[in-house]
Coordinates of C-alpha atoms in Angstrom, one line a residue:
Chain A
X1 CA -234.0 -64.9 -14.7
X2 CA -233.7 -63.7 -18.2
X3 CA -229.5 -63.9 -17.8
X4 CA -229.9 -68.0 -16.5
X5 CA -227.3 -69.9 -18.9
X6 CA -225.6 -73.1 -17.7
X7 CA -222.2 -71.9 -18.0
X8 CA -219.3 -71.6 -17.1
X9 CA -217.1 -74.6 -19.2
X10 CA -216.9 -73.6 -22.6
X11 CA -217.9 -76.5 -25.3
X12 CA -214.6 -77.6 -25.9
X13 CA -214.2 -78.9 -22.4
X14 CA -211.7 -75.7 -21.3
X15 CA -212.5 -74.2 -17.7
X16 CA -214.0 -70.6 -18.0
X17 CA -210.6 -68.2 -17.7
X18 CA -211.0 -64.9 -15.7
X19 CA -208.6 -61.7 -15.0
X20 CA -207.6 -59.3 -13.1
X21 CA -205.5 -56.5 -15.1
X22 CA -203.9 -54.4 -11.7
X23 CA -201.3 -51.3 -13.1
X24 CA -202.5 -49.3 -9.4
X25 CA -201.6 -49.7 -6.1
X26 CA -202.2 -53.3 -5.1
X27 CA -202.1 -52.9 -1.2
X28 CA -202.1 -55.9 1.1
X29 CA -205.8 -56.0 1.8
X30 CA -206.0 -56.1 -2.5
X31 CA -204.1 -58.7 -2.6
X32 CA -205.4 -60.6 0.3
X33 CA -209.1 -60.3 -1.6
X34 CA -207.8 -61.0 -4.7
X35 CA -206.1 -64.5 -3.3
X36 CA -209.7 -65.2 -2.0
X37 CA -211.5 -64.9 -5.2
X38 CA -209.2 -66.6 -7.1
X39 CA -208.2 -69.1 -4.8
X40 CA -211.0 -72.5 -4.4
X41 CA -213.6 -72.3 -1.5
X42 CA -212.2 -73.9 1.4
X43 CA -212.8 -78.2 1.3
X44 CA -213.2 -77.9 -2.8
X45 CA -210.2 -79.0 -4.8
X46 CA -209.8 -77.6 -8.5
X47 CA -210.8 -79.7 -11.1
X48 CA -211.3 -79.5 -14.9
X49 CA -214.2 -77.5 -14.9
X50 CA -212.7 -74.8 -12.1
X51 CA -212.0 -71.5 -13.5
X52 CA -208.6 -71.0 -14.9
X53 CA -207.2 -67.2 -13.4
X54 CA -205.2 -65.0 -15.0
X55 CA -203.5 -61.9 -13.1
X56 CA -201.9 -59.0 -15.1
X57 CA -199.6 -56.7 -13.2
X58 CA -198.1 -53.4 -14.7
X59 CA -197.7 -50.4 -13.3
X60 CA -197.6 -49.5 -9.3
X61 CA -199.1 -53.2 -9.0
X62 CA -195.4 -54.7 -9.4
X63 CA -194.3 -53.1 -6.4
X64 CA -196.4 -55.0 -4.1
X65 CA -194.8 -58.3 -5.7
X66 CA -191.8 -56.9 -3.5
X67 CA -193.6 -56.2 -0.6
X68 CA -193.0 -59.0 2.1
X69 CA -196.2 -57.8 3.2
X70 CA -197.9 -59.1 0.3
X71 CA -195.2 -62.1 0.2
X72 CA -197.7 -64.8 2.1
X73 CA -200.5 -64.1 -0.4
X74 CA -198.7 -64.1 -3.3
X75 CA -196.6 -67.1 -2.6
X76 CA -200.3 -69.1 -2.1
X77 CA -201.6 -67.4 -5.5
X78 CA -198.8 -68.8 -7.6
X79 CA -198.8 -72.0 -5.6
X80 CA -202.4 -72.6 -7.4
X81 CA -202.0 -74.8 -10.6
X82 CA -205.1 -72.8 -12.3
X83 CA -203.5 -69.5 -11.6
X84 CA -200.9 -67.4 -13.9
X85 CA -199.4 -64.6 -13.0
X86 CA -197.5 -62.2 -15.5
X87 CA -196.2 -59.0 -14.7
X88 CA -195.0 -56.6 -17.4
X89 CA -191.4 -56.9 -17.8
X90 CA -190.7 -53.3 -19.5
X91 CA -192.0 -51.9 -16.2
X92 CA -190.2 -54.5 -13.6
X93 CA -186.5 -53.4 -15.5
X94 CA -188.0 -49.6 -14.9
X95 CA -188.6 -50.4 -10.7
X96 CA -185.3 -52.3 -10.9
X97 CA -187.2 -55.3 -9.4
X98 CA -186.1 -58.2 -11.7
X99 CA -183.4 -59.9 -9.9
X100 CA -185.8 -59.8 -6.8
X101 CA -188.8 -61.2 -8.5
X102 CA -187.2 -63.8 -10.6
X103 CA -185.6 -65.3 -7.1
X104 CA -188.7 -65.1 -5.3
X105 CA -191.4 -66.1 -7.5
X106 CA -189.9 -69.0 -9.6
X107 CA -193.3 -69.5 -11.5
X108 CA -193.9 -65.4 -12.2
X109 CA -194.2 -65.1 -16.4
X110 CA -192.2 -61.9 -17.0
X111 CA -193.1 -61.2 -20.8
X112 CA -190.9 -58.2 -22.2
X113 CA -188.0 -58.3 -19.9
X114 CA -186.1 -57.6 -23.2
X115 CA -183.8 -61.0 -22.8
X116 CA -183.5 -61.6 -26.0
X117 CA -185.1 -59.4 -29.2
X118 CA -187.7 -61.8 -30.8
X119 CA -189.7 -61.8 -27.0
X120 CA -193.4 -60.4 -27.1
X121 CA -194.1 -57.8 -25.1
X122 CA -196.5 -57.9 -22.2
X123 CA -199.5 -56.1 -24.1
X124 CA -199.1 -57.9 -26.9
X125 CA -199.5 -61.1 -24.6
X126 CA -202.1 -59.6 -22.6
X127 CA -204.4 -58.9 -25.4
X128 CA -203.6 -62.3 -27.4
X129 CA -204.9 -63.9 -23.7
X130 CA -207.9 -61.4 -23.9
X131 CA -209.1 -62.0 -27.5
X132 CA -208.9 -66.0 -27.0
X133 CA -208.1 -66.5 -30.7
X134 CA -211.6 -65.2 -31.7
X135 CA -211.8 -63.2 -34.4
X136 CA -215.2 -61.9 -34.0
X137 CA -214.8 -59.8 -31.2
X138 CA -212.9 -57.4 -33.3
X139 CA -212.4 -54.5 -30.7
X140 CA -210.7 -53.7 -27.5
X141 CA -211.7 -50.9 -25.2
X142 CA -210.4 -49.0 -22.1
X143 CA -212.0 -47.1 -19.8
X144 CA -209.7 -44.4 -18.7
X145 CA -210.4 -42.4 -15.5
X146 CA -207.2 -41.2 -14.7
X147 CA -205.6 -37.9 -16.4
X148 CA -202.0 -37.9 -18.2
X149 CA -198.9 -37.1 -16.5
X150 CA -199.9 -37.7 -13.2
X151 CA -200.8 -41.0 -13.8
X152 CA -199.2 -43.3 -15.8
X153 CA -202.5 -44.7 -16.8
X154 CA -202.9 -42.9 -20.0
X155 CA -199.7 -44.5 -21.2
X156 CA -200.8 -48.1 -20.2
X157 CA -204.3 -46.9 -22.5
X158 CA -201.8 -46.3 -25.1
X159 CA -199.7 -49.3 -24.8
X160 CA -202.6 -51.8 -24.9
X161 CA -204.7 -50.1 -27.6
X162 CA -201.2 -50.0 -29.5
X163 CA -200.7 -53.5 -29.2
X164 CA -204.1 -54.3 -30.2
X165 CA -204.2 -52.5 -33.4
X166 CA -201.1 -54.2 -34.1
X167 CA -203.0 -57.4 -34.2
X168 CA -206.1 -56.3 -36.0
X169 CA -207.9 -55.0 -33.2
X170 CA -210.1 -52.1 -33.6
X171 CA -209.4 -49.5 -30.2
X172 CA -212.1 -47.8 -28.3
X173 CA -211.6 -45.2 -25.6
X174 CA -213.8 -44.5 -22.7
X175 CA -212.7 -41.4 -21.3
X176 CA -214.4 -40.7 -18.0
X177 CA -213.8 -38.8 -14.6
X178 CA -210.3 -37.4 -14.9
X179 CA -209.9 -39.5 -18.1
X180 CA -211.3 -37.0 -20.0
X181 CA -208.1 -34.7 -19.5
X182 CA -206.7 -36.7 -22.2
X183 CA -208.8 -35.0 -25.1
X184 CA -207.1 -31.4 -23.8
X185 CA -205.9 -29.8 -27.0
X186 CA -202.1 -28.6 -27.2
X187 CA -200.7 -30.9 -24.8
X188 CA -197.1 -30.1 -24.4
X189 CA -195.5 -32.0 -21.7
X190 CA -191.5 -31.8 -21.5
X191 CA -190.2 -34.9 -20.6
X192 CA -193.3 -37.4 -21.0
X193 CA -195.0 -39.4 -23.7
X194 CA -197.9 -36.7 -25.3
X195 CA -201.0 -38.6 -24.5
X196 CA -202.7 -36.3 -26.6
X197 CA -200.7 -36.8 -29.5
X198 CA -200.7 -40.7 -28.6
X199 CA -204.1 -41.0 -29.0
X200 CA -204.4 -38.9 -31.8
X201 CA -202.0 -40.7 -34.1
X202 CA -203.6 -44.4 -32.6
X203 CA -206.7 -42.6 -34.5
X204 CA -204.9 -42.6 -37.5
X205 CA -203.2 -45.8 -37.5
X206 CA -206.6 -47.1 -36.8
X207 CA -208.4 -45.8 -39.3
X208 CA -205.3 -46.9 -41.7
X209 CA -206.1 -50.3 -40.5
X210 CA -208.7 -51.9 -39.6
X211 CA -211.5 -48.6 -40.2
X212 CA -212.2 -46.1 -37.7
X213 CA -211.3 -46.6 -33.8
X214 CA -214.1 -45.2 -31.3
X215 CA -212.8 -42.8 -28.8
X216 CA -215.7 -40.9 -26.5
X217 CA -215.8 -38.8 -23.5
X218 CA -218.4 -38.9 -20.8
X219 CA -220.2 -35.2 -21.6
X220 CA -220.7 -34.7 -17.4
X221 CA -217.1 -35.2 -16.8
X222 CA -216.4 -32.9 -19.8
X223 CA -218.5 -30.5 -18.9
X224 CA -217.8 -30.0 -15.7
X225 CA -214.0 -29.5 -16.3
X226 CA -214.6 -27.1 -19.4
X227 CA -214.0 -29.5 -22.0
X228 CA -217.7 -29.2 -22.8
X229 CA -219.6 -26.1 -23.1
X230 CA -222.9 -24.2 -23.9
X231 CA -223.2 -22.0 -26.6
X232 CA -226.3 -19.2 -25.2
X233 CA -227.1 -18.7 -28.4
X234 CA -228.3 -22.4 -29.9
X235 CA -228.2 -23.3 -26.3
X236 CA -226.7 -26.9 -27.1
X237 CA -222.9 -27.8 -25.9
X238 CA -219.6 -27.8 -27.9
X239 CA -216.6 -29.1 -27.4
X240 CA -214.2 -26.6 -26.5
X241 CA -209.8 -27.3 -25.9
X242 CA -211.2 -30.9 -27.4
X243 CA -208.5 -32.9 -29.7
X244 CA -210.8 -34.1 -32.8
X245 CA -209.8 -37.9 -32.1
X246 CA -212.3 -37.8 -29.0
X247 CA -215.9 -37.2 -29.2
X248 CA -217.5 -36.1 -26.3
X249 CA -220.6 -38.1 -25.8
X250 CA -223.5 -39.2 -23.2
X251 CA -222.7 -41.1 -20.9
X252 CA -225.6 -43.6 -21.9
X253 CA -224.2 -43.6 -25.3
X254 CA -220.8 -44.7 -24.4
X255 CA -222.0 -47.3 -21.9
X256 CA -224.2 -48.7 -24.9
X257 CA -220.6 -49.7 -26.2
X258 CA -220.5 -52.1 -22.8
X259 CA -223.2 -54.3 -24.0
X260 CA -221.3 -56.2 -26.8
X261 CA -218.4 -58.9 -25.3
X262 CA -215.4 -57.5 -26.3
X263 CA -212.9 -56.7 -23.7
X264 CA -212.7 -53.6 -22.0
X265 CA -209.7 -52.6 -19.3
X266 CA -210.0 -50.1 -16.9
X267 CA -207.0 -49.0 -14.3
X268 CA -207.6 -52.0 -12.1
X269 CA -210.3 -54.3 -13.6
X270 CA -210.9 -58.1 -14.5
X271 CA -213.7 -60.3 -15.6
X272 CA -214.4 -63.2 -17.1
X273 CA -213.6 -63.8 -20.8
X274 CA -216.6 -64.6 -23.6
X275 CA -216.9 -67.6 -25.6
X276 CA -218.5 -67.7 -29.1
X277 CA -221.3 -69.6 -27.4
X278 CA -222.1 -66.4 -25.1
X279 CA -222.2 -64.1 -27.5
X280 CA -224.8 -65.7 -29.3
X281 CA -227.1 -66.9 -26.7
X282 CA -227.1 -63.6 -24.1
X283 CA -228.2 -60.4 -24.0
X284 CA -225.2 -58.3 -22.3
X285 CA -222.7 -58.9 -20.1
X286 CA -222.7 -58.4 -16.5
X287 CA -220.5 -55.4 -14.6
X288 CA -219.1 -55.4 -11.2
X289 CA -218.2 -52.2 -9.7
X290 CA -216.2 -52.6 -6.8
X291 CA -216.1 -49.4 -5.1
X292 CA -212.7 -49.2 -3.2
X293 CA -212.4 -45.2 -2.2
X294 CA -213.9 -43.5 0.9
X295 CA -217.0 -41.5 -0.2
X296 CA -216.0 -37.8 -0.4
X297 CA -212.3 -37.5 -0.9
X298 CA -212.6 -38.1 -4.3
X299 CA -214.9 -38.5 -7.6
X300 CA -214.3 -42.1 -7.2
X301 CA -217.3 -43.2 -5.4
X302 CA -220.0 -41.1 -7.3
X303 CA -218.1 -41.9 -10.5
X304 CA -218.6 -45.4 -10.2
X305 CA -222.3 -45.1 -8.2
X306 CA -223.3 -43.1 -11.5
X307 CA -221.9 -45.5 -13.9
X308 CA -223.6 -48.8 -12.3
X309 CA -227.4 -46.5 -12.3
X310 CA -227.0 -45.6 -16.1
X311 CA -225.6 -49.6 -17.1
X312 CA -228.5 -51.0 -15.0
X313 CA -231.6 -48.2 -15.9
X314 CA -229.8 -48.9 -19.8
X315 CA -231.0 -52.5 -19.1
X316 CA -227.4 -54.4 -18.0
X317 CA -227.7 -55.9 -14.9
X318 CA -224.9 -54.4 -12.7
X319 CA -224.1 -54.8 -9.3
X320 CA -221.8 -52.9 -6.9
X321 CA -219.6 -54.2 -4.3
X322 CA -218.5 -52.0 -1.4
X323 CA -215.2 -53.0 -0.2
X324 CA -211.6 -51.7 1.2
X325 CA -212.2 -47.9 2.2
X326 CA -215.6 -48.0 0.3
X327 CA -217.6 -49.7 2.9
X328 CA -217.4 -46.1 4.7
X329 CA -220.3 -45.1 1.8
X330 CA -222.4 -47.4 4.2
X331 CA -221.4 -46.8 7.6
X332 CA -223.2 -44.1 9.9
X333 CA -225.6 -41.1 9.1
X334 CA -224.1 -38.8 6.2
X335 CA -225.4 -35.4 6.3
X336 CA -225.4 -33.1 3.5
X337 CA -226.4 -29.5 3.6
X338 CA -227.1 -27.8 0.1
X339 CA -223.9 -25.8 0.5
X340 CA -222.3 -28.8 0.3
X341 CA -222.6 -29.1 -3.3
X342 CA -222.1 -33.2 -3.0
X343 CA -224.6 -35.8 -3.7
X344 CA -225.2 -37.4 0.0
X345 CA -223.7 -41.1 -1.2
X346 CA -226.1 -42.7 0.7
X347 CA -229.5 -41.0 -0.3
X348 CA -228.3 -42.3 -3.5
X349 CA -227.7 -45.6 -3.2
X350 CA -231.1 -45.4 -1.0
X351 CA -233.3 -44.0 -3.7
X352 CA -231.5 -46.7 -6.9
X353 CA -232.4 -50.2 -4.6
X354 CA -235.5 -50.3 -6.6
X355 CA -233.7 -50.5 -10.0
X356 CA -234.6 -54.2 -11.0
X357 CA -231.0 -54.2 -12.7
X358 CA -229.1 -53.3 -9.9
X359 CA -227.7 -55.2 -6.8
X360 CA -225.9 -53.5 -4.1
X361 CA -223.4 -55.3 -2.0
X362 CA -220.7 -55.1 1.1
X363 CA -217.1 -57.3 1.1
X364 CA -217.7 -58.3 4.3
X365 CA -214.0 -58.6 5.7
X366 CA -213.8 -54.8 4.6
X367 CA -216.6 -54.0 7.6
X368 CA -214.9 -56.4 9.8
X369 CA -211.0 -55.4 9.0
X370 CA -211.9 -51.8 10.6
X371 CA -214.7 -52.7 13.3
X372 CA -217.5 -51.1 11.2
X373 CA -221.3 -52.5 11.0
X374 CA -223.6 -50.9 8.3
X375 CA -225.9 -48.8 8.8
X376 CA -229.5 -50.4 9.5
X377 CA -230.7 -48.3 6.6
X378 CA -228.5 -50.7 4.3
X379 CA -229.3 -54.0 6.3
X380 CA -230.7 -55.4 3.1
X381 CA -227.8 -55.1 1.4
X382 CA -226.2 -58.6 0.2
X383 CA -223.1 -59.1 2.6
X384 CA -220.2 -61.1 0.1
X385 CA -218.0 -63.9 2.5
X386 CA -214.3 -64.5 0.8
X387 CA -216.0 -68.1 0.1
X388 CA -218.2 -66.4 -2.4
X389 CA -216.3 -63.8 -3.8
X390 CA -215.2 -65.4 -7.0
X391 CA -218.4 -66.5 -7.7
X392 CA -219.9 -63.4 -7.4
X393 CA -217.2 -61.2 -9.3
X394 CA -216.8 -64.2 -11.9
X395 CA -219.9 -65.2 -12.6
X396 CA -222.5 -66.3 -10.3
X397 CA -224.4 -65.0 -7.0
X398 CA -227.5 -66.8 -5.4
X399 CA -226.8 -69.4 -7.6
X400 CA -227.4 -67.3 -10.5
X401 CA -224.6 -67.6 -13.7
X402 CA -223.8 -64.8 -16.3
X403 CA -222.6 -65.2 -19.4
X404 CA -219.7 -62.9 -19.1
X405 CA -218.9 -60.7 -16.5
X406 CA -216.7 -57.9 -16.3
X407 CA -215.4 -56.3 -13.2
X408 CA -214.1 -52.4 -12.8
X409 CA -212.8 -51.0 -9.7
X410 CA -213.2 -47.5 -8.6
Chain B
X1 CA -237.4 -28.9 -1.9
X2 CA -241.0 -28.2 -3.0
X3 CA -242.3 -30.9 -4.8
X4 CA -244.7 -28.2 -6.4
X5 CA -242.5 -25.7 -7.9
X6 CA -241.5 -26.4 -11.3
X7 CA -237.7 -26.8 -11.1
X8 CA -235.5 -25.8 -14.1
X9 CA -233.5 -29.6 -14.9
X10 CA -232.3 -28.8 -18.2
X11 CA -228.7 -27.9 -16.8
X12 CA -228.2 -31.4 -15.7
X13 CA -227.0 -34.2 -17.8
X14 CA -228.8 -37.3 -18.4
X15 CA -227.1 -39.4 -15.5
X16 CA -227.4 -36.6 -13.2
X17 CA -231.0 -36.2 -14.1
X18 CA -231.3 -39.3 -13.5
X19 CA -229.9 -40.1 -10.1
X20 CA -231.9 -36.6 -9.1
X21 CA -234.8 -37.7 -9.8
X22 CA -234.2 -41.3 -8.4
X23 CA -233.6 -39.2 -5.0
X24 CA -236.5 -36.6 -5.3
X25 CA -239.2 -39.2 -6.3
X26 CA -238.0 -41.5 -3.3
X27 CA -238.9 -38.3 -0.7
X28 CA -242.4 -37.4 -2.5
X29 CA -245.7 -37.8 -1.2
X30 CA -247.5 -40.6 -2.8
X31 CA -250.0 -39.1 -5.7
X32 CA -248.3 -35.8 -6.0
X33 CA -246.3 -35.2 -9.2
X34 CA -242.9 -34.1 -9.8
X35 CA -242.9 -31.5 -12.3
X36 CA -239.6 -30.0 -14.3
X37 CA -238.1 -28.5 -17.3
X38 CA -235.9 -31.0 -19.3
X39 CA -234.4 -30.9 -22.7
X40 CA -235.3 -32.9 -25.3
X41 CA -232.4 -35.4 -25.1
X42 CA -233.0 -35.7 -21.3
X43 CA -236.7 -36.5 -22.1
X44 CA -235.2 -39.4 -24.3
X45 CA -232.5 -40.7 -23.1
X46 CA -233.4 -40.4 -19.2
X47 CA -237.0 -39.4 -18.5
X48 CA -238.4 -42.1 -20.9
X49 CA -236.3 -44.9 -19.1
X50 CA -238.4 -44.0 -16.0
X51 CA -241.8 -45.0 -18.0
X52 CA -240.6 -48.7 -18.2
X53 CA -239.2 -48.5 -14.5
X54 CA -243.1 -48.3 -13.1
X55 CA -243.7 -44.6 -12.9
X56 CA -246.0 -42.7 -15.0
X57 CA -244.7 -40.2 -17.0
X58 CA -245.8 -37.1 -18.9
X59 CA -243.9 -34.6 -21.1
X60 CA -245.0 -31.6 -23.2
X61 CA -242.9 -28.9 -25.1
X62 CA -243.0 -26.2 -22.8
X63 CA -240.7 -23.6 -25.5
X64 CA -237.6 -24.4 -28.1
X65 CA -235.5 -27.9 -26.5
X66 CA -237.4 -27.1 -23.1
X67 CA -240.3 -29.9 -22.0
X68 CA -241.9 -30.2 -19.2
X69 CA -242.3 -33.4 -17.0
X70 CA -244.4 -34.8 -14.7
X71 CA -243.4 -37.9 -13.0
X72 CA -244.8 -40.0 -10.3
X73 CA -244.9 -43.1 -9.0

């Protein structure tokens, strides 16, 4: 295996360090997955070379810190001496969830909470944590898939790219799916933060700074909400309603911005973080997709089927892991009829197992959890136990290691 | 769909094409060739990835930014 590097401990003796960054809903059976990745195999005590675990929380993801539901994994997470969890403190004082948390999770980090004026905010300790103190990386990405003003994402895009600049940090934007709702031109919004305006001005700051920020949108997702259209008389595509801070762009072409090791956040994402060594000796990263939404209700599913094909025909190896309500994309006989106007899920993932670079897998508590068995025309497909979860989203599978792996959930 | 009749691609883009043809090429008859109209950039940025993937591949300009393909495995 090309990828084969006998990593993870870093040279100077630190354990690898991996994230989650959660600012959606973190429902039970998240959480419960999450503790199992993060927390040691069963019979295996952490030592010095374990992986150190981060968990950012923002967003809708507080909420389930007050869930009792929630309360038994939690409690087990923060019990761990190689686990941190910080939630964003600017957000907990908007819930109204401080006195709560700070009573009930003695060992929560709550950067931000605005205690006294000289305290960091959350982003800026979020993408200190992400940058390790090396310089080279240089950028910061986000891969936005949720429009703005009916989700908050767009602001926590804003907030974190912000933040980074602020240190030096060149931004890049990744608009995709509904993401691309945030290059609408005229935005006007009465009570909320402009998101177009946002971005627009973090292009200017940028290129103030530290030279020219990189802001693209996926052309298919463009184009198929009229951001993106064909001129009949050259018979190539425009932008059309487009701010000029966002380029639309290929898909490949934006996912060519994946292969260098800086780090990239998505809505609910995590990964492992890259060490000087890594970047010199590897090719590319490695990218999770963990595909969390029922097949059909939503663009989730193709959205992230689509994105795992073009990293892994563009030569990254990728690999996609069905869990929570995506197992359904493996479970009975879909039928599609042309009227439809749907890909058929399943002849997809079907026709793409032959793509050397791409790995299909199932969470296998997620078929259990609601009595489901794959079909038999998937029975190949690599069936992930909560022993080897973190392995597999942070680093290794089969015994093989990655240099750096990122994760992205859909 | 006929694997014969020379389908018009050059609506699609590149990861559409892509995960099209993934589909149509796993349904066709071994030794027959897919044959299709695709632009220039599709012929770059997705058509040619399928050369390195184990399929042969074919292109020739068919008019202004139209090509066409033929693909098989």
């Amino acid at each position: 295996m090309e990828h084969k590097k006998d990593i993870p401990v870093k040279e100077n003796g630190m354990p690898p360090r991996s994230f989650f960054f959660l600012s959606g809903e973190a429902t039970p059976e998240r959480v419960h997955w999450i503790r199992d990745a993060v927390l040691p195999p069963a019979g295996r005590a952490a030592n010095i070379s374990s992986p150190r675990y981060s968990i950012y929380l923002t967003g809708e993801a507080l909420i389930s810190l007050a869930d009792s539901r929630n309360a038994e994994y939690w409690n087990s997470i923060m019990q761990e001496a190689g686990v941190d969890v910080i939630a964003d403190g600017e957000e907990i004082r908007l819930h109204g969830l401080a006195g709560h948390l700070h009573q009930q999770y003695p060992r929560l980090f709550i950067p931000g909470e605005g205690k006294t004026g000289e305290e960091l905010s959350f982003w800026h300790t979020l993408v200190v944590y992400l940058m390790g103190g090396d310089p080279v990386i240089g950028k910061a990405g986000f891969l936005l898939c949720q429009g703005p003003y009916m989700s908050r994402t767009p602001v926590y895009m804003l907030r974190f790219l912000k933040s980074a600049v602020e240190q030096g940090i060149r931004p890049e934007i990744y608009a995709y799916l509904d993401g691309v709702h945030a290059a609408h031109l005229d935005q006007k919004p009465s009570e909320f933060e402009n998101i177009g305006e946002g971005i627009s001005s973090l292009s200017i700051i940028a290129g103030e700074t530290e030279g020219e920020g990189w802001f693209g949108a996926c052309s298919r997702c463009a184009t198929a909400r009229g951001y993106f259209i064909k001129d009949p008389d050259t018979g190539t595509c425009r932008p059309s309603s487009c701010i000029p801070a966002i380029r639309v762009r290929a898909l490949k072409e934006i996912l060519e911005r994946f292969n260098a090791f800086h780090p990239i956040l998505a809505h609910c994402c995590g990964g492992t973080l890259p060490s000087e060594k890594r970047m010199h000796d590897s090719p590319y990263p490695v990218l999770n997709i963990l595909i969390s939404c029922s097949p059909y209700m939503s663009e989730w599913t193709f959205g992230g089927l689509s994105m795992a094909v073009a990293t892994a025909m563009g030569g990254m190896e990728t690999r996609v892991l069905f869990i929570e309500q995506g197992v359904y994309a493996l479970c009975g006989d879909h039928t599609v009829f042309p009227e439809d106007r749907v890909f058929n899920v399943q002849e997809m993932i079907m026709a793409t197992m032959d793509i050397p670079m791409l790995r299909y897998a199932v969470y296998t508590p997620s078929l259990e959890e609601r009595g489901l068995h794959a079909s038999s025309n998937f029975s190949a497909i690599l069936g992930i136990t909560p022993e080897r979860l973190g392995n597999f989203l942070f680093g290794q599978a089969e015994g093989i290691t990655f240099p750096q792996s990122r994760m992205m959930i859909f | 769909m006929d694997m014969l009749e020379i389908v018009d691609f050059t609506d699609l883009t590149c990861t559409n094409l892509m995960i099209k043809l993934k589909i149509l090429l796993s349904k066709q008859v071994k030794g027959e060739s897919l044959k299709f109209y695709a632009t220039r950039e599709q012929v770059d940025n997705t058509c040619s990835q399928f050369a390195s993937q184990n399929y042969c591949v074919h292109w020739a300009q068919a008019g202004e930014n139209q090509y066409l393909v033929q693909m098989k495995r």
